[in-house]
Amino acid sequence: QQQVKQSPQSLIVQKGGISIINCAYENTAFDYFPWYQQFPGKGPALLIAIRPDVSEKKEGRFTISFNKSAKQFSLHIMDSQPGDSATYFCAAVNSGGSNYKLTFGKGTLLTVNP
Amino acid sequence: GAGVSQTPSNKVTEKGKYVELRCDPISGHTALYWYRQSLGQGPEFLIYFQGTGAADDSGLPNDRFFAVRPEGSVSTLKIQRTERGDSAVYLCASSAGLNTGELFFGEGSRLTVL
């Protein structure tokens, strides 16, 4: 059972455009939703995260939109740049549990053309 | 070093051999995680340590996999009787403790079983 579903699998955007990646989850116990960015040959790095008590969080060009009733959240990258080309993973966790076990989506390979 | 260090970065072995993968977390981080990332997939949780003890090993696929963290710092993931299906990137991550909101990943150890 895939608890976090991510789409699209790949995305090509022109420089300056908006990149949108969507995720849906099933486990209502999830209460922390981070996005990780991974460059080839590197480990994932935290980009931005949100808790369900807010519907949106913005950090620079990156925004998370969260819809608790629909159990969906999305990452928007404004003014996309070639340096943003990477694989993006959404994730979810029940932070109130006895551990911090992240459940990741399958990833979206973003390519930003110059 | 300042980040999570994993060795070896690449390991090629033959089916049936024994393999050890090492993780040196960020100094002072009490929580340590192992994840496995197959090609085109998101990282999958294997095991979590809080200090020296394995607080959650529910992600280990079978009894051929074992991990230790004897002094609460460096961890070793051990795989016995390797199979071709074990081929993947094994990622280690650390964090300062529960509910800190961020895992710091190493660059991973790429294991190839021939």
GROMACS .gro file of C-alpha atoms in nm:
model
  228
    1GLN     CA    1   0.000   0.000   0.000
    2GLN     CA    2   0.151   0.328  -0.113
    3GLN     CA    3   0.071   0.574   0.162
    4VAL     CA    4   0.197   0.885  -0.020
    5LYS     CA    5   0.118   0.921  -0.388
    6GLN     CA    6   0.315   1.175  -0.588
    7SER     CA    7   0.260   1.316  -0.936
    8PRO     CA    8   0.377   1.380  -1.196
    9GLN     CA    9   0.664   1.138  -1.229
   10SER     CA   10   0.854   1.390  -1.439
   11LEU     CA   11   0.809   1.754  -1.527
   12ILE     CA   12   0.971   1.986  -1.780
   13VAL     CA   13   0.938   2.360  -1.729
   14GLN     CA   14   1.086   2.662  -1.902
   15LYS     CA   15   1.303   2.901  -1.707
   16GLY     CA   16   1.084   3.151  -1.526
   17GLY     CA   17   0.782   2.923  -1.527
   18ILE     CA   18   0.594   2.767  -1.235
   19SER     CA   19   0.660   2.408  -1.136
   20ILE     CA   20   0.381   2.226  -0.953
   21ILE     CA   21   0.414   1.886  -0.788
   22ASN     CA   22   0.124   1.717  -0.613
   23CYS     CA   23   0.100   1.463  -0.336
   24ALA     CA   24  -0.185   1.280  -0.166
   25TYR     CA   25  -0.177   1.079   0.153
   26GLU     CA   26  -0.401   0.823   0.315
   27ASN     CA   27  -0.297   0.804   0.680
   28THR     CA   28  -0.484   1.071   0.878
   29ALA     CA   29  -0.229   1.033   1.159
   30PHE     CA   30   0.031   1.209   0.945
   31ASP     CA   31   0.093   1.555   1.085
   32TYR     CA   32   0.416   1.676   0.930
   33PHE     CA   33   0.477   1.706   0.557
   34PRO     CA   34   0.828   1.788   0.433
   35TRP     CA   35   0.957   1.820   0.081
   36TYR     CA   36   1.306   1.699   0.000
   37GLN     CA   37   1.523   1.794  -0.296
   38GLN     CA   38   1.778   1.548  -0.432
   39PHE     CA   39   2.051   1.617  -0.687
   40PRO     CA   40   2.218   1.327  -0.871
   41GLY     CA   41   2.469   1.146  -0.651
   42LYS     CA   42   2.361   1.331  -0.339
   43GLY     CA   43   2.135   1.254  -0.050
   44PRO     CA   44   1.795   1.422  -0.015
   45ALA     CA   45   1.796   1.762   0.155
   46LEU     CA   46   1.503   1.926   0.331
   47LEU     CA   47   1.356   2.205   0.120
   48ILE     CA   48   1.044   2.316   0.304
   49ALA     CA   49   0.788   2.161   0.536
   50ILE     CA   50   0.438   2.224   0.664
   51ARG     CA   51   0.213   2.114   0.948
   52PRO     CA   52  -0.163   2.079   0.890
   53ASP     CA   53  -0.257   2.372   1.111
   54VAL     CA   54  -0.181   2.606   0.820
   55SER     CA   55  -0.298   2.592   0.460
   56GLU     CA   56   0.008   2.749   0.301
   57LYS     CA   57   0.374   2.808   0.375
   58LYS     CA   58   0.608   3.015   0.164
   59GLU     CA   59   0.986   3.031   0.169
   60GLY     CA   60   1.133   3.239  -0.108
   61ARG     CA   61   1.029   3.091  -0.443
   62PHE     CA   62   0.896   2.773  -0.280
   63THR     CA   63   0.538   2.739  -0.151
   64ILE     CA   64   0.354   2.445  -0.001
   65SER     CA   65  -0.024   2.442  -0.029
   66PHE     CA   66  -0.205   2.205   0.206
   67ASN     CA   67  -0.564   2.077   0.189
   68LYS     CA   68  -0.637   1.876   0.501
   69SER     CA   69  -0.990   1.771   0.405
   70ALA     CA   70  -0.873   1.637   0.070
   71LYS     CA   71  -0.555   1.492   0.222
   72GLN     CA   72  -0.349   1.659  -0.047
   73PHE     CA   73  -0.054   1.893  -0.055
   74SER     CA   74   0.151   2.045  -0.331
   75LEU     CA   75   0.480   2.220  -0.394
   76HIS     CA   76   0.491   2.526  -0.614
   77ILE     CA   77   0.823   2.658  -0.742
   78MET     CA   78   0.786   3.010  -0.875
   79ASP     CA   79   1.026   3.159  -1.132
   80SER     CA   80   1.181   2.815  -1.186
   81GLN     CA   81   1.554   2.818  -1.259
   82PRO     CA   82   1.783   2.562  -1.426
   83GLY     CA   83   1.951   2.515  -1.087
   84ASP     CA   84   1.618   2.385  -0.956
   85SER     CA   85   1.652   2.081  -1.183
   86ALA     CA   86   1.650   1.788  -0.941
   87THR     CA   87   1.426   1.514  -0.807
   88TYR     CA   88   1.170   1.628  -0.553
   89PHE     CA   89   1.016   1.400  -0.294
   90CYS     CA   90   0.717   1.472  -0.079
   91ALA     CA   91   0.702   1.291   0.251
   92ALA     CA   92   0.479   1.251   0.553
   93VAL     CA   93   0.521   1.142   0.912
   94ASN     CA   94   0.328   1.095   1.232
   95SER     CA   95   0.549   1.306   1.454
   96GLY     CA   96   0.356   1.211   1.763
   97GLY     CA   97   0.466   0.852   1.731
   98SER     CA   98   0.766   0.693   1.900
   99ASN     CA   99   0.989   0.755   1.603
  100TYR     CA  100   1.030   0.987   1.311
  101LYS     CA  101   0.972   0.747   1.024
  102LEU     CA  102   0.928   0.940   0.702
  103THR     CA  103   0.712   0.790   0.428
  104PHE     CA  104   0.825   0.923   0.092
  105GLY     CA  105   0.649   0.958  -0.241
  106LYS     CA  106   0.815   0.809  -0.548
  107GLY     CA  107   0.961   1.139  -0.658
  108THR     CA  108   0.928   1.389  -0.942
  109LEU     CA  109   1.217   1.455  -1.176
  110LEU     CA  110   1.207   1.827  -1.256
  111THR     CA  111   1.393   1.965  -1.554
  112VAL     CA  112   1.404   2.342  -1.601
  113ASN     CA  113   1.516   2.438  -1.948
  114PRO     CA  114   1.719   2.758  -1.994
  115GLY     CA  115   3.313   1.664   0.896
  116ALA     CA  116   3.006   1.881   0.913
  117GLY     CA  117   2.768   1.641   0.740
  118VAL     CA  118   2.667   1.277   0.753
  119SER     CA  119   2.947   1.063   0.616
  120GLN     CA  120   2.888   0.723   0.456
  121THR     CA  121   3.143   0.468   0.344
  122PRO     CA  122   3.197   0.311   0.104
  123SER     CA  123   3.035   0.532  -0.156
  124ASN     CA  124   3.023   0.237  -0.392
  125LYS     CA  125   3.035  -0.133  -0.322
  126VAL     CA  126   3.021  -0.410  -0.579
  127THR     CA  127   2.989  -0.762  -0.444
  128GLU     CA  128   2.889  -1.107  -0.555
  129LYS     CA  129   2.569  -1.282  -0.466
  130GLY     CA  130   2.599  -1.459  -0.134
  131LYS     CA  131   2.870  -1.235   0.010
  132TYR     CA  132   2.857  -1.035   0.333
  133VAL     CA  133   2.857  -0.654   0.323
  134GLU     CA  134   2.900  -0.380   0.582
  135LEU     CA  135   2.802  -0.019   0.522
  136ARG     CA  136   2.915   0.250   0.763
  137CYS     CA  137   2.750   0.575   0.869
  138ASP     CA  138   2.909   0.854   1.071
  139PRO     CA  139   2.633   1.098   1.173
  140ILE     CA  140   2.655   1.466   1.248
  141SER     CA  141   2.827   1.516   1.582
  142GLY     CA  142   2.577   1.540   1.866
  143HIS     CA  143   2.285   1.395   1.671
  144THR     CA  144   2.118   1.131   1.883
  145ALA     CA  145   1.878   0.995   1.620
  146LEU     CA  146   2.009   0.789   1.328
  147TYR     CA  147   1.816   0.635   1.042
  148TRP     CA  148   1.886   0.397   0.756
  149TYR     CA  149   1.683   0.418   0.437
  150ARG     CA  150   1.707   0.226   0.111
  151GLN     CA  151   1.651   0.392  -0.224
  152SER     CA  152   1.595   0.179  -0.532
  153LEU     CA  153   1.627   0.324  -0.880
  154GLY     CA  154   1.341   0.561  -0.956
  155GLN     CA  155   1.189   0.529  -0.610
  156GLY     CA  156   1.172   0.733  -0.296
  157PRO     CA  157   1.374   0.633   0.009
  158GLU     CA  158   1.221   0.352   0.213
  159PHE     CA  159   1.266   0.334   0.588
  160LEU     CA  160   1.476   0.049   0.724
  161ILE     CA  161   1.569   0.119   1.087
  162TYR     CA  162   1.585   0.398   1.343
  163PHE     CA  163   1.822   0.437   1.639
  164GLN     CA  164   1.775   0.668   1.934
  165GLY     CA  165   2.113   0.652   2.105
  166THR     CA  166   2.251   0.300   2.102
  167GLY     CA  167   1.928   0.109   2.075
  168ALA     CA  168   1.722   0.029   1.769
  169ALA     CA  169   1.393   0.200   1.851
  170ASP     CA  170   1.225   0.079   1.531
  171ASP     CA  171   1.356  -0.188   1.295
  172SER     CA  172   1.024  -0.254   1.127
  173GLY     CA  173   1.157  -0.164   0.783
  174LEU     CA  174   1.430  -0.426   0.767
  175PRO     CA  175   1.318  -0.657   0.485
  176ASN     CA  176   1.433  -0.984   0.644
  177ASP     CA  177   1.679  -1.134   0.891
  178ARG     CA  178   1.970  -1.100   0.651
  179PHE     CA  179   1.974  -0.731   0.740
  180PHE     CA  180   2.105  -0.609   1.072
  181ALA     CA  181   2.231  -0.276   1.203
  182VAL     CA  182   2.423  -0.168   1.510
  183ARG     CA  183   2.520   0.154   1.679
  184PRO     CA  184   2.725   0.035   1.979
  185GLU     CA  185   2.842   0.371   2.113
  186GLY     CA  186   2.553   0.587   2.004
  187SER     CA  187   2.743   0.751   1.720
  188VAL     CA  188   2.871   0.551   1.421
  189SER     CA  189   2.634   0.289   1.282
  190THR     CA  190   2.698  -0.012   1.062
  191LEU     CA  191   2.438  -0.175   0.840
  192LYS     CA  192   2.520  -0.540   0.783
  193ILE     CA  193   2.380  -0.753   0.503
  194GLN     CA  194   2.440  -1.127   0.500
  195ARG     CA  195   2.413  -1.360   0.201
  196THR     CA  196   2.351  -1.070  -0.037
  197GLU     CA  197   2.101  -1.112  -0.319
  198ARG     CA  198   2.071  -0.924  -0.647
  199GLY     CA  199   1.754  -0.762  -0.517
  200ASP     CA  200   1.956  -0.595  -0.243
  201SER     CA  201   2.114  -0.367  -0.504
  202ALA     CA  202   2.021  -0.009  -0.415
  203VAL     CA  203   2.152   0.309  -0.259
  204TYR     CA  204   2.158   0.283   0.118
  205LEU     CA  205   2.107   0.622   0.277
  206CYS     CA  206   2.189   0.717   0.633
  207ALA     CA  207   2.037   1.019   0.803
  208SER     CA  208   2.067   1.178   1.143
  209SER     CA  209   1.876   1.434   1.342
  210ALA     CA  210   1.913   1.614   1.671
  211GLY     CA  211   1.625   1.423   1.824
  212LEU     CA  212   1.256   1.356   1.799
  213ASN     CA  213   1.028   1.603   1.630
  214THR     CA  214   1.303   1.834   1.517
  215GLY     CA  215   1.153   1.846   1.172
  216GLU     CA  216   1.463   1.773   0.967
  217LEU     CA  217   1.666   1.471   0.876
  218PHE     CA  218   2.017   1.525   0.741
  219PHE     CA  219   2.104   1.265   0.481
  220GLY     CA  220   2.442   1.141   0.371
  221GLU     CA  221   2.526   1.085   0.006
  222GLY     CA  222   2.457   0.716   0.034
  223SER     CA  223   2.635   0.390  -0.031
  224ARG     CA  224   2.554   0.241  -0.370
  225LEU     CA  225   2.546  -0.138  -0.340
  226THR     CA  226   2.557  -0.354  -0.651
  227VAL     CA  227   2.516  -0.728  -0.611
  228LEU     CA  228   2.625  -0.922  -0.919
   0.00000   0.00000   0.00000
